[in-house]
Amino acid sequence: MDPTPTLVMSFASLDEAESALDWIGLDFGEAEGAFEGFLTADDRELLDQADDDPETPAPVRELARAFRRLLDAAGPDAQVAWRVTFAA
């Protein structure tokens, strides 16, 4: 994993962070006080689905949009390391 993944969002609890990531459907691993993973162009469909679904909770929609902005900034063929933190 990239030693300096980009912080995308912070949540109040582990459960909130994990639930948001599960809702979107991204693969991730646990780190100290955070979850980390990589985004690729293949993840765009998951992000779009989460953003477009009327049942998606606002924090999850906000996270999906933040991931999309990160992916857009990185370019079409990039693999971007990300981090989502949570309070203990």
Coordinates of N, CA and C in Angstrom, one line a residue:
M1 N 0.8 -1.2 0.0 CA 0.0 0.0 0.0 C 0.9 1.2 0.0
D2 N 0.4 2.3 -0.7 CA 1.1 3.5 -0.7 C 1.4 4.0 0.7
P3 N 2.6 4.5 1.0 CA 2.8 4.9 2.4 C 2.0 6.2 2.8
T4 N 1.5 6.9 1.8 CA 0.8 8.1 2.1 C -0.6 8.2 1.4
P5 N -1.5 7.3 1.7 CA -2.8 7.3 1.0 C -3.5 8.7 1.3
T6 N -4.3 9.1 0.4 CA -5.1 10.3 0.5 C -6.2 10.2 1.5
L7 N -6.3 11.0 2.5 CA -7.5 11.0 3.4 C -8.7 11.5 2.7
V8 N -9.7 10.7 2.6 CA -10.9 11.1 1.8 C -12.0 11.6 2.8
M9 N -12.2 11.0 3.9 CA -13.2 11.4 4.8 C -13.0 10.8 6.2
S10 N -13.6 11.4 7.2 CA -13.5 10.9 8.6 C -14.9 10.7 9.1
F11 N -15.1 9.6 9.9 CA -16.4 9.2 10.5 C -16.2 9.2 12.0
A12 N -17.3 9.3 12.7 CA -17.3 9.3 14.1 C -17.0 8.0 14.7
S13 N -17.3 6.9 14.0 CA -17.1 5.6 14.6 C -16.6 4.6 13.5
L14 N -16.0 3.5 13.9 CA -15.6 2.4 13.1 C -16.8 1.9 12.3
D15 N -17.9 1.7 13.0 CA -19.1 1.1 12.4 C -19.6 2.0 11.3
E16 N -19.7 3.3 11.5 CA -20.1 4.2 10.4 C -19.2 4.2 9.2
A17 N -17.9 4.2 9.4 CA -17.0 4.1 8.3 C -17.1 2.8 7.6
E18 N -17.2 1.7 8.3 CA -17.3 0.4 7.6 C -18.6 0.3 6.9
S19 N -19.7 0.7 7.5 CA -21.0 0.6 6.8 C -21.0 1.4 5.5
A20 N -20.4 2.6 5.5 CA -20.4 3.5 4.3 C -19.6 2.8 3.2
L21 N -18.4 2.2 3.6 CA -17.6 1.6 2.6 C -18.3 0.3 2.1
D22 N -18.9 -0.4 3.0 CA -19.7 -1.6 2.5 C -20.8 -1.3 1.6
W23 N -21.5 -0.2 1.9 CA -22.6 0.3 1.1 C -22.2 0.6 -0.4
I24 N -21.0 1.2 -0.5 CA -20.5 1.5 -1.8 C -20.0 0.3 -2.5
G25 N -19.3 -0.6 -1.7 CA -18.9 -1.9 -2.3 C -17.4 -1.9 -2.6
L26 N -16.6 -1.0 -2.1 CA -15.2 -1.0 -2.3 C -14.5 -2.0 -1.5
D27 N -13.4 -2.5 -2.0 CA -12.5 -3.4 -1.2 C -11.6 -2.5 -0.3
F28 N -11.4 -2.9 0.9 CA -10.5 -2.2 1.8 C -10.0 -3.0 2.9
G29 N -8.9 -2.5 3.5 CA -8.3 -3.2 4.6 C -8.3 -2.3 5.8
E30 N -8.1 -2.9 7.0 CA -8.1 -2.1 8.2 C -6.6 -1.7 8.5
A31 N -6.5 -0.4 8.9 CA -5.2 0.2 9.4 C -5.5 0.8 10.8
E32 N -4.5 1.3 11.4 CA -4.6 1.9 12.7 C -5.6 3.1 12.6
G33 N -6.8 3.0 13.2 CA -7.8 4.1 13.2 C -8.3 4.4 11.8
A34 N -8.2 3.5 10.9 CA -8.7 3.8 9.5 C -8.9 2.6 8.7
F35 N -9.5 2.8 7.5 CA -9.6 1.8 6.5 C -8.9 2.4 5.3
E36 N -8.2 1.5 4.6 CA -7.4 1.9 3.4 C -7.7 1.0 2.2
G37 N -7.5 1.6 1.0 CA -7.7 0.8 -0.2 C -7.2 1.5 -1.4
F38 N -7.5 1.0 -2.6 CA -7.1 1.6 -3.8 C -8.3 1.9 -4.7
L39 N -8.3 2.9 -5.4 CA -9.4 3.2 -6.4 C -8.8 3.1 -7.8
T40 N -9.6 2.5 -8.7 CA -9.2 2.5 -10.1 C -10.4 2.9 -10.9
A41 N -10.2 3.0 -12.2 CA -11.3 3.4 -13.1 C -12.5 2.4 -13.0
D42 N -12.2 1.1 -12.7 CA -13.2 0.1 -12.5 C -14.1 0.4 -11.4
D43 N -13.7 1.2 -10.4 CA -14.6 1.5 -9.2 C -15.6 2.6 -9.5
R44 N -15.5 3.3 -10.6 CA -16.4 4.4 -10.9 C -17.8 4.0 -11.0
E45 N -18.1 2.8 -11.5 CA -19.5 2.3 -11.5 C -20.1 2.2 -10.1
L46 N -19.3 1.6 -9.2 CA -19.8 1.5 -7.8 C -20.1 2.9 -7.2
L47 N -19.2 3.8 -7.5 CA -19.4 5.2 -6.9 C -20.6 5.8 -7.5
D48 N -20.8 5.7 -8.8 CA -22.0 6.3 -9.5 C -23.3 5.6 -8.9
Q49 N -23.3 4.3 -8.8 CA -24.5 3.6 -8.2 C -24.8 4.1 -6.8
A50 N -23.8 4.3 -6.0 CA -24.1 4.8 -4.6 C -24.6 6.2 -4.6
D51 N -24.1 7.0 -5.5 CA -24.5 8.4 -5.6 C -25.9 8.5 -6.2
D52 N -26.3 7.7 -7.1 CA -27.5 7.7 -7.9 C -28.7 7.1 -7.1
D53 N -28.4 6.2 -6.2 CA -29.4 5.4 -5.5 C -30.2 6.3 -4.5
P54 N -31.5 6.5 -4.6 CA -32.2 7.4 -3.7 C -32.2 6.9 -2.3
E55 N -31.9 5.6 -2.0 CA -31.9 5.1 -0.7 C -30.5 5.3 0.0
T56 N -29.5 5.8 -0.7 CA -28.2 6.0 -0.1 C -28.2 7.1 0.9
P57 N -27.8 6.8 2.1 CA -27.7 7.8 3.2 C -26.7 9.0 2.8
A58 N -27.0 10.2 3.3 CA -26.2 11.3 2.9 C -24.7 11.2 3.1
P59 N -24.3 10.6 4.3 CA -22.8 10.5 4.5 C -22.2 9.5 3.4
V60 N -22.9 8.5 3.0 CA -22.4 7.5 2.0 C -22.3 8.2 0.7
R61 N -23.3 9.0 0.3 CA -23.3 9.7 -0.9 C -22.1 10.7 -0.9
E62 N -21.9 11.4 0.2 CA -20.8 12.3 0.3 C -19.5 11.6 0.1
L63 N -19.3 10.4 0.7 CA -18.1 9.7 0.5 C -17.9 9.2 -0.9
A64 N -19.0 8.8 -1.6 CA -18.9 8.3 -3.0 C -18.4 9.5 -3.8
R65 N -19.0 10.7 -3.6 CA -18.6 11.9 -4.4 C -17.1 12.3 -4.1
A66 N -16.7 12.1 -2.9 CA -15.3 12.5 -2.6 C -14.4 11.5 -3.2
F67 N -14.7 10.2 -3.3 CA -13.9 9.2 -4.0 C -13.9 9.5 -5.5
R68 N -15.0 9.9 -6.1 CA -15.0 10.3 -7.5 C -14.1 11.5 -7.8
R69 N -14.2 12.5 -6.9 CA -13.3 13.6 -7.1 C -11.8 13.2 -7.1
L70 N -11.5 12.3 -6.2 CA -10.1 11.8 -6.0 C -9.7 11.1 -7.3
L71 N -10.6 10.2 -7.8 CA -10.3 9.5 -9.0 C -10.2 10.4 -10.2
D72 N -11.1 11.4 -10.3 CA -11.0 12.3 -11.4 C -9.7 13.1 -11.5
A73 N -9.3 13.5 -10.3 CA -8.0 14.2 -10.2 C -6.8 13.4 -10.6
A74 N -6.9 12.1 -10.4 CA -5.7 11.2 -10.6 C -5.6 10.8 -12.1
G75 N -6.6 10.9 -12.9 CA -6.5 10.6 -14.3 C -7.1 9.2 -14.6
P76 N -7.3 8.9 -15.8 CA -8.1 7.7 -16.2 C -7.4 6.4 -15.9
D77 N -6.1 6.3 -15.9 CA -5.5 5.0 -15.7 C -4.8 4.9 -14.3
A78 N -5.1 5.8 -13.5 CA -4.4 5.8 -12.2 C -5.0 4.8 -11.2
Q79 N -4.1 4.4 -10.3 CA -4.5 3.6 -9.1 C -4.2 4.5 -7.9
V80 N -5.3 4.9 -7.2 CA -5.1 5.9 -6.1 C -5.3 5.3 -4.8
A81 N -4.3 5.4 -3.9 CA -4.4 4.9 -2.5 C -5.3 5.9 -1.7
W82 N -6.2 5.4 -0.9 CA -7.1 6.3 -0.1 C -7.1 5.8 1.3
R83 N -7.6 6.7 2.1 CA -7.8 6.4 3.6 C -9.1 7.0 4.1
V84 N -9.8 6.3 4.9 CA -11.0 6.8 5.6 C -10.8 6.5 7.0
T85 N -10.8 7.6 7.8 CA -10.5 7.4 9.3 C -11.8 7.4 10.1
F86 N -11.6 7.0 11.3 CA -12.8 7.0 12.3 C -12.2 7.2 13.7
A87 N -13.1 7.7 14.5 CA -12.7 8.0 15.9 C -12.8 6.6 16.6
A88 N -12.0 6.5 17.7 CA -11.9 5.2 18.4 C -13.2 4.9 19.2

